[in-house]
Amino acid sequence: MALNAASHNPTGEKTGPLTGLPPQLSSESTAALLGAEKQDPLGQHAGGQDGGDQKQEQKVKSEKDLEKERKKAEKAKKFAEKKVKTTNDSTSTVSKTKEKKAKQEASKDEALPEYIEETTPGEKKILKPLDDQFHKAYIPKVVESAWYDWWEKEGFFKPEFTSEGKVKDAGYFVIPIPPPNVTGALHIGHALANALQDLLIRWNRMKGKTTLFLPGCDHAGISTQSVVENMLWRRRKQTKHDLGRDKFTDLVWEWKEEYHAKVTKVLKKMGGSYDWSREAFTLDSNLSKAVTETFCILHEEGKIYRANKLVNWCVKLNTALSNLEVDNKEIEGRTLLDVPGYERKVEFGVLTFFQYEIEGSDERIEVATTRPETLLGDSAICVHPQDPRYKHLVGKNATHPFINRLMKIIADEYVDMSFGSGAVKITPAHDFNDYELGKKHGLEFVNILNDDGTLNHNTGKFQGMKRFDARYKVIEALKEKGLWVKWENNAMKVPQCSKSKDVIEPLMKPQWWMAMKDIAKEAIRVVENGEIKIRPESWGHRIPAYSISLDGHRDENDNERWVTGRTEEEAFAKAKAKFKDVPDAQITLQRDPDVLVSNPNCPTSTAPVLTPTKDTWFSSGLWPMSTLGWPNETHDLEHLFPMSLLETGWDILFFWVARMIMFSTHLRRQIPFREVYAHGLIRDSEGRKMSKSLGNVIDPIDVMHGIKLEALHEKLQQGNLDPREVAQATKFQKTAFPMGIPECGADALRFSLINYSSGGTDINFDINVIYGYRRFCNKIYQATRFVLGNLESGWKPDSESSEISHQSLAKKSLAEKWILHKFSIACQSIEVALTNREFSKACDICYSYFYGDLCDVFIENSKAVIQRDSVKNTLYTALEGGLTMIHPFMPFITEELWQRLPRRQDDSTPSIVIAKYPTSNSSFEDFAAEEAYEFILDVSRGIRSLLSGYAIKDNGIIHVQTFNSSAHTTCTDELPSIRSLCGKAISNITILGPDDPKPTGCVVYAVSSAAAVFLSVKGRVDFDAEITKAQKKLERANETVKKQRTILDDEGYNSKVSEELQEVERKRLRDSEAEMREFEESIKMFERLKVE
């Protein structure tokens, strides 16, 4: 089953480092490029003729269109010239600076020799000293080595049951992998799904639940066959027919083994905590048994039956397709499209008008069609019963110009009198609407196509022609007979196979169909009532159905001549029972050679089709049940079903998810899972859907390990791309990855993909964002390295119970109380975020706590006092808790660092994988301490802002004026913290009380209504410039005060808004008024200083 193949066009915000803009073109080059778009690379042909063989779609442009383009080009030229003039120099400078910096960073790792992991695979990792050359800085491949094999060997990923074989008291949490196809390497969309799924699995495992992350692959039926066929042709110039069925099947299995190994490698490199002992494959014996059982049950119930109906036929793949596997390409008018098997482009978007002669008269009736070749299968002409133009013709016959066939003129309200001529040609065997009319009016169904897309014996002199070659020949023949009238541009949708891009042909085929209405009702009910939340024998399962021959006579279209059986013996017994009067010797069975796929138009379809060589959706629809053992009653099925959650893409909800719900609710009378989470589609950094032909499909391995540009180009040559597509993809790679892809590691990749996930919206993938999160990994690494470097050998943290005792907490400093409070609040917030599947928010919480609160504030604040035992214990609690909090997002770096930390005396946990996930602790919550220390942080930010704004790098003299006793006490007590947080540019800090005079010769930063910060600048700044700055700031503060007063004076506001929110607005007013006073005083002070 395909995971949304582009799986994944991202929208997302730019959250990482930005690269410089490309150099601007000269105005002459810009004008030349813009002017060139007016030229038609193919030239235009008259309607009804084919186009050139250029690899580009074309459409006839009107004079109005051309005039718009001219105006647009002129406007763009002027803008480009202006842009060149104003930004070219600065852009070039920025670009060069960024490129130089990037090269310097990339060279750091390259300077080291190749890292060789000394740990024996499966053994616990040998931890090297942190001053080792490979451990001084964060290097992903060093940190991420060895851990996965050890995790797997230790059995950390297996579901843990009680001694009685039950799930643990905390419950269970099970996710099945949406099985990736064995059609090729995984892409970044699979990485997104893996990251989200493993995050939830690891989180629930750490919460003490019995967890199972179930791995597996899908044989992918026709997709795998198609990929192997393309590969065979590209590499050997052979077809599957050249090899023969057996050898081709062997080749497919070889492909499966090769790419299954590649899939597994990526999933392990990503850190996916799968129980590999339970790995499933859709052609495994038990899963195949499940398919056979399901087919037989549904056939015995009468829900599966044999009938000759219209299907979507792909000539290229020689198979029928689901409506969901057909892409409708919208075109506005005459357009030339590439069609597999044709050297030249084929014309679409043209409405061809022609006439039929009325039998026995000189009259003619005009009809129109976008598919002229189908007139060879016409069996009627339909008009509206109230159309006065044609009332007299209803019941008469038209004569076919090329075939000895009369076509009845019928009346039906289905016809739109205003469209075209108001008369419609009817081709029941090649159009879905005409099919229904054909059944309604008892028309002849004339099939004109062979399975290979050539015209058959029903087409007269056109027999043997390819369908689109016949299109032009039919038009020529109509002109010769004087029956062609004209052609017009016609907006339309062209149905294309989503895999081969062939144009789909509606074709009558005898198929296995399934009545879905009743099954779908129950599936819809469980979603609507909230039981489920929606936040070649050939390569597939052989249909267990047998055609019955009676005395050598077979009729495959007769549903009564078919039986199903789990074995041929069972099927023969059913045949004997059905034809009791026929001697056994005259009954023979022939098994259906086809394999399965379910094909509904929608979940409530009355007749999904089961088509040849593509059963993947049928078998994968049983995935949640069959992977746990069904149709056998197994321990896993008893205790771990229904599964907890299915994480997938929006684009396969009806492909796959609906089928699973329908099969499960019908066959087991249970839902298959309790929740469905659908992630968005990943697009490239330009917002385009990912496509191999564009070169923007990203291999997760390349992001984790890094890859040079030349190697990216080489990978394009190894695939199935057309040489022209290789050229296009190479061009994109040069633009998007001019220096290749830097090594980012699995942790940074996982974190960025999870952070991208926001409410199922699409994601714009940018490698710079991921590299930015590698820097976050480095921050985590260096912070832990610093702490470990300041813990003496043999130091042990206090027990958890001792750490949270009121006696211990009372002795802690304000900064310690603050970080423990922030840790508890972060634990509480992340629990809510992950429960609500707010993945981006959960990432923000982790990032804010570890980077902002722990690293930038508490660790910086603690550097001067880290030798205090209380500080060490607080730092340990905050750091160890932060690592366990981040572990489900970043499993490798957190294990690497957690293993280096000393353990509490009462903690013997062997791995962070099964450590307890941190939760909020009421003992740590101290909102008064939070308010007081946030005030200190605001003061520190004010000081740093002034120092930065006035470029003071040394000998900075600071005065902190407090306006109430509480603020004065807090600042006085926390003066060492203020010094630590403000850096080395300060030579002196003075804390002033409410009654102390304001400092002179200073610039001011209004912290709040409780304090202001002053920086001495006398002799160091331009007073006139400072007065101007202060006046502008005063104006802004005055506007804020007016706005706040208007809000608070509104009676309606006071009656509708809670007291808590009103107090927030009142505080904002007080702070703004304090700002105004400080700026007014600053202006007066600078005025005085000017005259001194």
mmCIF file with all atom_site columns, N, CA and C in Angstrom, residues 483-524:
data_model
loop_
_atom_site.group_PDB
_atom_site.id
_atom_site.type_symbol
_atom_site.label_atom_id
_atom_site.label_alt_id
_atom_site.label_comp_id
_atom_site.label_asym_id
_atom_site.label_entity_id
_atom_site.label_seq_id
_atom_site.pdbx_PDB_ins_code
_atom_site.Cartn_x
_atom_site.Cartn_y
_atom_site.Cartn_z
_atom_site.occupancy
_atom_site.B_iso_or_equiv
_atom_site.pdbx_formal_charge
_atom_site.auth_seq_id
_atom_site.auth_comp_id
_atom_site.auth_asym_id
_atom_site.auth_atom_id
_atom_site.pdbx_PDB_model_num
ATOM 1   N N  . LEU A 1 483 ? -18.791 15.061 -43.475 1.00 0.00 ? 483 LEU A N  1
ATOM 2   C CA . LEU A 1 483 ? -19.558 15.019 -42.229 1.00 0.00 ? 483 LEU A CA 1
ATOM 3   C C  . LEU A 1 483 ? -18.913 15.831 -41.099 1.00 0.00 ? 483 LEU A C  1
ATOM 4   N N  . TRP A 1 484 ? -17.650 16.223 -41.260 1.00 0.00 ? 484 TRP A N  1
ATOM 5   C CA . TRP A 1 484 ? -16.960 17.016 -40.229 1.00 0.00 ? 484 TRP A CA 1
ATOM 6   C C  . TRP A 1 484 ? -17.452 18.448 -40.283 1.00 0.00 ? 484 TRP A C  1
ATOM 7   N N  . VAL A 1 485 ? -17.692 19.054 -39.148 1.00 0.00 ? 485 VAL A N  1
ATOM 8   C CA . VAL A 1 485 ? -18.230 20.417 -39.101 1.00 0.00 ? 485 VAL A CA 1
ATOM 9   C C  . VAL A 1 485 ? -17.187 21.418 -38.621 1.00 0.00 ? 485 VAL A C  1
ATOM 10  N N  . LYS A 1 486 ? -16.664 21.237 -37.437 1.00 0.00 ? 486 LYS A N  1
ATOM 11  C CA . LYS A 1 486 ? -15.716 22.195 -36.859 1.00 0.00 ? 486 LYS A CA 1
ATOM 12  C C  . LYS A 1 486 ? -15.109 21.599 -35.582 1.00 0.00 ? 486 LYS A C  1
ATOM 13  N N  . TRP A 1 487 ? -14.180 22.366 -35.002 1.00 0.00 ? 487 TRP A N  1
ATOM 14  C CA . TRP A 1 487 ? -13.679 22.006 -33.675 1.00 0.00 ? 487 TRP A CA 1
ATOM 15  C C  . TRP A 1 487 ? -13.622 23.259 -32.816 1.00 0.00 ? 487 TRP A C  1
ATOM 16  N N  . GLU A 1 488 ? -13.738 23.077 -31.519 1.00 0.00 ? 488 GLU A N  1
ATOM 17  C CA . GLU A 1 488 ? -13.673 24.180 -30.565 1.00 0.00 ? 488 GLU A CA 1
ATOM 18  C C  . GLU A 1 488 ? -12.822 23.776 -29.366 1.00 0.00 ? 488 GLU A C  1
ATOM 19  N N  . ASN A 1 489 ? -12.204 24.788 -28.745 1.00 0.00 ? 489 ASN A N  1
ATOM 20  C CA . ASN A 1 489 ? -11.534 24.519 -27.476 1.00 0.00 ? 489 ASN A CA 1
ATOM 21  C C  . ASN A 1 489 ? -12.566 24.092 -26.435 1.00 0.00 ? 489 ASN A C  1
ATOM 22  N N  . ASN A 1 490 ? -12.199 23.156 -25.592 1.00 0.00 ? 490 ASN A N  1
ATOM 23  C CA . ASN A 1 490 ? -13.137 22.652 -24.599 1.00 0.00 ? 490 ASN A CA 1
ATOM 24  C C  . ASN A 1 490 ? -12.414 22.322 -23.298 1.00 0.00 ? 490 ASN A C  1
ATOM 25  N N  . ALA A 1 491 ? -12.753 23.037 -22.239 1.00 0.00 ? 491 ALA A N  1
ATOM 26  C CA . ALA A 1 491 ? -12.178 22.718 -20.935 1.00 0.00 ? 491 ALA A CA 1
ATOM 27  C C  . ALA A 1 491 ? -12.664 21.349 -20.502 1.00 0.00 ? 491 ALA A C  1
ATOM 28  N N  . MET A 1 492 ? -11.774 20.525 -20.023 1.00 0.00 ? 492 MET A N  1
ATOM 29  C CA . MET A 1 492 ? -12.157 19.163 -19.652 1.00 0.00 ? 492 MET A CA 1
ATOM 30  C C  . MET A 1 492 ? -11.148 18.571 -18.668 1.00 0.00 ? 492 MET A C  1
ATOM 31  N N  . LYS A 1 493 ? -11.496 17.412 -18.152 1.00 0.00 ? 493 LYS A N  1
ATOM 32  C CA . LYS A 1 493 ? -10.595 16.644 -17.301 1.00 0.00 ? 493 LYS A CA 1
ATOM 33  C C  . LYS A 1 493 ? -10.175 15.382 -18.035 1.00 0.00 ? 493 LYS A C  1
ATOM 34  N N  . VAL A 1 494 ? -8.880  15.159 -18.106 1.00 0.00 ? 494 VAL A N  1
ATOM 35  C CA . VAL A 1 494 ? -8.351  13.966 -18.763 1.00 0.00 ? 494 VAL A CA 1
ATOM 36  C C  . VAL A 1 494 ? -7.975  12.950 -17.692 1.00 0.00 ? 494 VAL A C  1
ATOM 37  N N  . PRO A 1 495 ? -8.645  11.784 -17.641 1.00 0.00 ? 495 PRO A N  1
ATOM 38  C CA . PRO A 1 495 ? -8.318  10.790 -16.610 1.00 0.00 ? 495 PRO A CA 1
ATOM 39  C C  . PRO A 1 495 ? -7.000  10.097 -16.919 1.00 0.00 ? 495 PRO A C  1
ATOM 40  N N  . GLN A 1 496 ? -6.087  10.101 -15.963 1.00 0.00 ? 496 GLN A N  1
ATOM 41  C CA . GLN A 1 496 ? -4.778  9.491  -16.147 1.00 0.00 ? 496 GLN A CA 1
ATOM 42  C C  . GLN A 1 496 ? -4.492  8.502  -15.024 1.00 0.00 ? 496 GLN A C  1
ATOM 43  N N  . CYS A 1 497 ? -3.814  7.430  -15.372 1.00 0.00 ? 497 CYS A N  1
ATOM 44  C CA . CYS A 1 497 ? -3.357  6.468  -14.368 1.00 0.00 ? 497 CYS A CA 1
ATOM 45  C C  . CYS A 1 497 ? -2.334  7.151  -13.467 1.00 0.00 ? 497 CYS A C  1
ATOM 46  N N  . SER A 1 498 ? -2.529  7.082  -12.168 1.00 0.00 ? 498 SER A N  1
ATOM 47  C CA . SER A 1 498 ? -1.634  7.767  -11.237 1.00 0.00 ? 498 SER A CA 1
ATOM 48  C C  . SER A 1 498 ? -0.233  7.179  -11.250 1.00 0.00 ? 498 SER A C  1
ATOM 49  N N  . LYS A 1 499 ? -0.074  5.949  -11.752 1.00 0.00 ? 499 LYS A N  1
ATOM 50  C CA . LYS A 1 499 ? 1.243   5.325  -11.767 1.00 0.00 ? 499 LYS A CA 1
ATOM 51  C C  . LYS A 1 499 ? 1.949   5.441  -13.115 1.00 0.00 ? 499 LYS A C  1
ATOM 52  N N  . SER A 1 500 ? 1.221   5.153  -14.212 1.00 0.00 ? 500 SER A N  1
ATOM 53  C CA . SER A 1 500 ? 1.867   5.138  -15.528 1.00 0.00 ? 500 SER A CA 1
ATOM 54  C C  . SER A 1 500 ? 1.646   6.418  -16.310 1.00 0.00 ? 500 SER A C  1
ATOM 55  N N  . LYS A 1 501 ? 0.692   7.249  -15.866 1.00 0.00 ? 501 LYS A N  1
ATOM 56  C CA . LYS A 1 501 ? 0.296   8.478  -16.555 1.00 0.00 ? 501 LYS A CA 1
ATOM 57  C C  . LYS A 1 501 ? -0.355  8.199  -17.910 1.00 0.00 ? 501 LYS A C  1
ATOM 58  N N  . ASP A 1 502 ? -0.766  6.951  -18.143 1.00 0.00 ? 502 ASP A N  1
ATOM 59  C CA . ASP A 1 502 ? -1.511  6.632  -19.353 1.00 0.00 ? 502 ASP A CA 1
ATOM 60  C C  . ASP A 1 502 ? -2.922  7.200  -19.230 1.00 0.00 ? 502 ASP A C  1
ATOM 61  N N  . VAL A 1 503 ? -3.519  7.518  -20.376 1.00 0.00 ? 503 VAL A N  1
ATOM 62  C CA . VAL A 1 503 ? -4.889  8.008  -20.378 1.00 0.00 ? 503 VAL A CA 1
ATOM 63  C C  . VAL A 1 503 ? -5.833  6.818  -20.209 1.00 0.00 ? 503 VAL A C  1
ATOM 64  N N  . ILE A 1 504 ? -6.718  6.921  -19.240 1.00 0.00 ? 504 ILE A N  1
ATOM 65  C CA . ILE A 1 504 ? -7.610  5.821  -18.888 1.00 0.00 ? 504 ILE A CA 1
ATOM 66  C C  . ILE A 1 504 ? -8.703  5.646  -19.935 1.00 0.00 ? 504 ILE A C  1
ATOM 67  N N  . GLU A 1 505 ? -9.022  4.373  -20.239 1.00 0.00 ? 505 GLU A N  1
ATOM 68  C CA . GLU A 1 505 ? -10.114 4.045  -21.137 1.00 0.00 ? 505 GLU A CA 1
ATOM 69  C C  . GLU A 1 505 ? -11.201 3.313  -20.368 1.00 0.00 ? 505 GLU A C  1
ATOM 70  N N  . PRO A 1 506 ? -12.454 3.804  -20.364 1.00 0.00 ? 506 PRO A N  1
ATOM 71  C CA . PRO A 1 506 ? -13.556 2.999  -19.831 1.00 0.00 ? 506 PRO A CA 1
ATOM 72  C C  . PRO A 1 506 ? -13.741 1.776  -20.720 1.00 0.00 ? 506 PRO A C  1
ATOM 73  N N  . LEU A 1 507 ? -13.764 0.581  -20.112 1.00 0.00 ? 507 LEU A N  1
ATOM 74  C CA . LEU A 1 507 ? -13.779 -0.652 -20.888 1.00 0.00 ? 507 LEU A CA 1
ATOM 75  C C  . LEU A 1 507 ? -14.608 -1.702 -20.161 1.00 0.00 ? 507 LEU A C  1
ATOM 76  N N  . MET A 1 508 ? -15.418 -2.436 -20.917 1.00 0.00 ? 508 MET A N  1
ATOM 77  C CA . MET A 1 508 ? -16.207 -3.516 -20.338 1.00 0.00 ? 508 MET A CA 1
ATOM 78  C C  . MET A 1 508 ? -15.315 -4.719 -20.053 1.00 0.00 ? 508 MET A C  1
ATOM 79  N N  . LYS A 1 509 ? -15.325 -5.186 -18.797 1.00 0.00 ? 509 LYS A N  1
ATOM 80  C CA . LYS A 1 509 ? -14.518 -6.345 -18.429 1.00 0.00 ? 509 LYS A CA 1
ATOM 81  C C  . LYS A 1 509 ? -15.295 -7.209 -17.448 1.00 0.00 ? 509 LYS A C  1
ATOM 82  N N  . PRO A 1 510 ? -15.224 -8.526 -17.605 1.00 0.00 ? 510 PRO A N  1
ATOM 83  C CA . PRO A 1 510 ? -15.796 -9.404 -16.569 1.00 0.00 ? 510 PRO A CA 1
ATOM 84  C C  . PRO A 1 510 ? -14.883 -9.375 -15.352 1.00 0.00 ? 510 PRO A C  1
ATOM 85  N N  . GLN A 1 511 ? -15.428 -9.021 -14.208 1.00 0.00 ? 511 GLN A N  1
ATOM 86  C CA . GLN A 1 511 ? -14.623 -8.834 -13.005 1.00 0.00 ? 511 GLN A CA 1
ATOM 87  C C  . GLN A 1 511 ? -15.362 -9.382 -11.784 1.00 0.00 ? 511 GLN A C  1
ATOM 88  N N  . TRP A 1 512 ? -14.612 -9.485 -10.709 1.00 0.00 ? 512 TRP A N  1
ATOM 89  C CA . TRP A 1 512 ? -15.222 -9.763 -9.416  1.00 0.00 ? 512 TRP A CA 1
ATOM 90  C C  . TRP A 1 512 ? -15.605 -8.435 -8.788  1.00 0.00 ? 512 TRP A C  1
ATOM 91  N N  . TRP A 1 513 ? -16.861 -8.352 -8.377  1.00 0.00 ? 513 TRP A N  1
ATOM 92  C CA . TRP A 1 513 ? -17.378 -7.135 -7.776  1.00 0.00 ? 513 TRP A CA 1
ATOM 93  C C  . TRP A 1 513 ? -17.857 -7.415 -6.358  1.00 0.00 ? 513 TRP A C  1
ATOM 94  N N  . MET A 1 514 ? -17.944 -6.340 -5.589  1.00 0.00 ? 514 MET A N  1
ATOM 95  C CA . MET A 1 514 ? -18.340 -6.497 -4.192  1.00 0.00 ? 514 MET A CA 1
ATOM 96  C C  . MET A 1 514 ? -19.394 -5.463 -3.840  1.00 0.00 ? 514 MET A C  1
ATOM 97  N N  . ALA A 1 515 ? -20.519 -5.917 -3.358  1.00 0.00 ? 515 ALA A N  1
ATOM 98  C CA . ALA A 1 515 ? -21.595 -5.013 -2.933  1.00 0.00 ? 515 ALA A CA 1
ATOM 99  C C  . ALA A 1 515 ? -21.216 -4.414 -1.580  1.00 0.00 ? 515 ALA A C  1
ATOM 100 N N  . MET A 1 516 ? -21.058 -3.098 -1.515  1.00 0.00 ? 516 MET A N  1
ATOM 101 C CA . MET A 1 516 ? -20.483 -2.459 -0.340  1.00 0.00 ? 516 MET A CA 1
ATOM 102 C C  . MET A 1 516 ? -21.483 -1.718 0.537   1.00 0.00 ? 516 MET A C  1
ATOM 103 N N  . LYS A 1 517 ? -22.676 -1.507 0.061   1.00 0.00 ? 517 LYS A N  1
ATOM 104 C CA . LYS A 1 517 ? -23.591 -0.594 0.736   1.00 0.00 ? 517 LYS A CA 1
ATOM 105 C C  . LYS A 1 517 ? -23.790 -0.939 2.211   1.00 0.00 ? 517 LYS A C  1
ATOM 106 N N  . ASP A 1 518 ? -24.141 -2.187 2.502   1.00 0.00 ? 518 ASP A N  1
ATOM 107 C CA . ASP A 1 518 ? -24.399 -2.574 3.884   1.00 0.00 ? 518 ASP A CA 1
ATOM 108 C C  . ASP A 1 518 ? -23.131 -2.520 4.735   1.00 0.00 ? 518 ASP A C  1
ATOM 109 N N  . ILE A 1 519 ? -22.009 -2.982 4.163   1.00 0.00 ? 519 ILE A N  1
ATOM 110 C CA . ILE A 1 519 ? -20.745 -2.971 4.905   1.00 0.00 ? 519 ILE A CA 1
ATOM 111 C C  . ILE A 1 519 ? -20.330 -1.533 5.206   1.00 0.00 ? 519 ILE A C  1
ATOM 112 N N  . ALA A 1 520 ? -20.515 -0.655 4.229   1.00 0.00 ? 520 ALA A N  1
ATOM 113 C CA . ALA A 1 520 ? -20.121 0.740  4.401   1.00 0.00 ? 520 ALA A CA 1
ATOM 114 C C  . ALA A 1 520 ? -20.945 1.442  5.472   1.00 0.00 ? 520 ALA A C  1
ATOM 115 N N  . LYS A 1 521 ? -22.228 1.070  5.611   1.00 0.00 ? 521 LYS A N  1
ATOM 116 C CA . LYS A 1 521 ? -23.087 1.713  6.611   1.00 0.00 ? 521 LYS A CA 1
ATOM 117 C C  . LYS A 1 521 ? -22.505 1.576  8.010   1.00 0.00 ? 521 LYS A C  1
ATOM 118 N N  . GLU A 1 522 ? -22.054 0.362  8.355   1.00 0.00 ? 522 GLU A N  1
ATOM 119 C CA . GLU A 1 522 ? -21.496 0.145  9.687   1.00 0.00 ? 522 GLU A CA 1
ATOM 120 C C  . GLU A 1 522 ? -20.186 0.907  9.868   1.00 0.00 ? 522 GLU A C  1
ATOM 121 N N  . ALA A 1 523 ? -19.382 0.955  8.811   1.00 0.00 ? 523 ALA A N  1
ATOM 122 C CA . ALA A 1 523 ? -18.120 1.700  8.882   1.00 0.00 ? 523 ALA A CA 1
ATOM 123 C C  . ALA A 1 523 ? -18.374 3.184  9.108   1.00 0.00 ? 523 ALA A C  1
ATOM 124 N N  . ILE A 1 524 ? -19.361 3.713  8.425   1.00 0.00 ? 524 ILE A N  1
ATOM 125 C CA . ILE A 1 524 ? -19.705 5.129  8.602   1.00 0.00 ? 524 ILE A CA 1
ATOM 126 C C  . ILE A 1 524 ? -20.234 5.384  10.008  1.00 0.00 ? 524 ILE A C  1
#
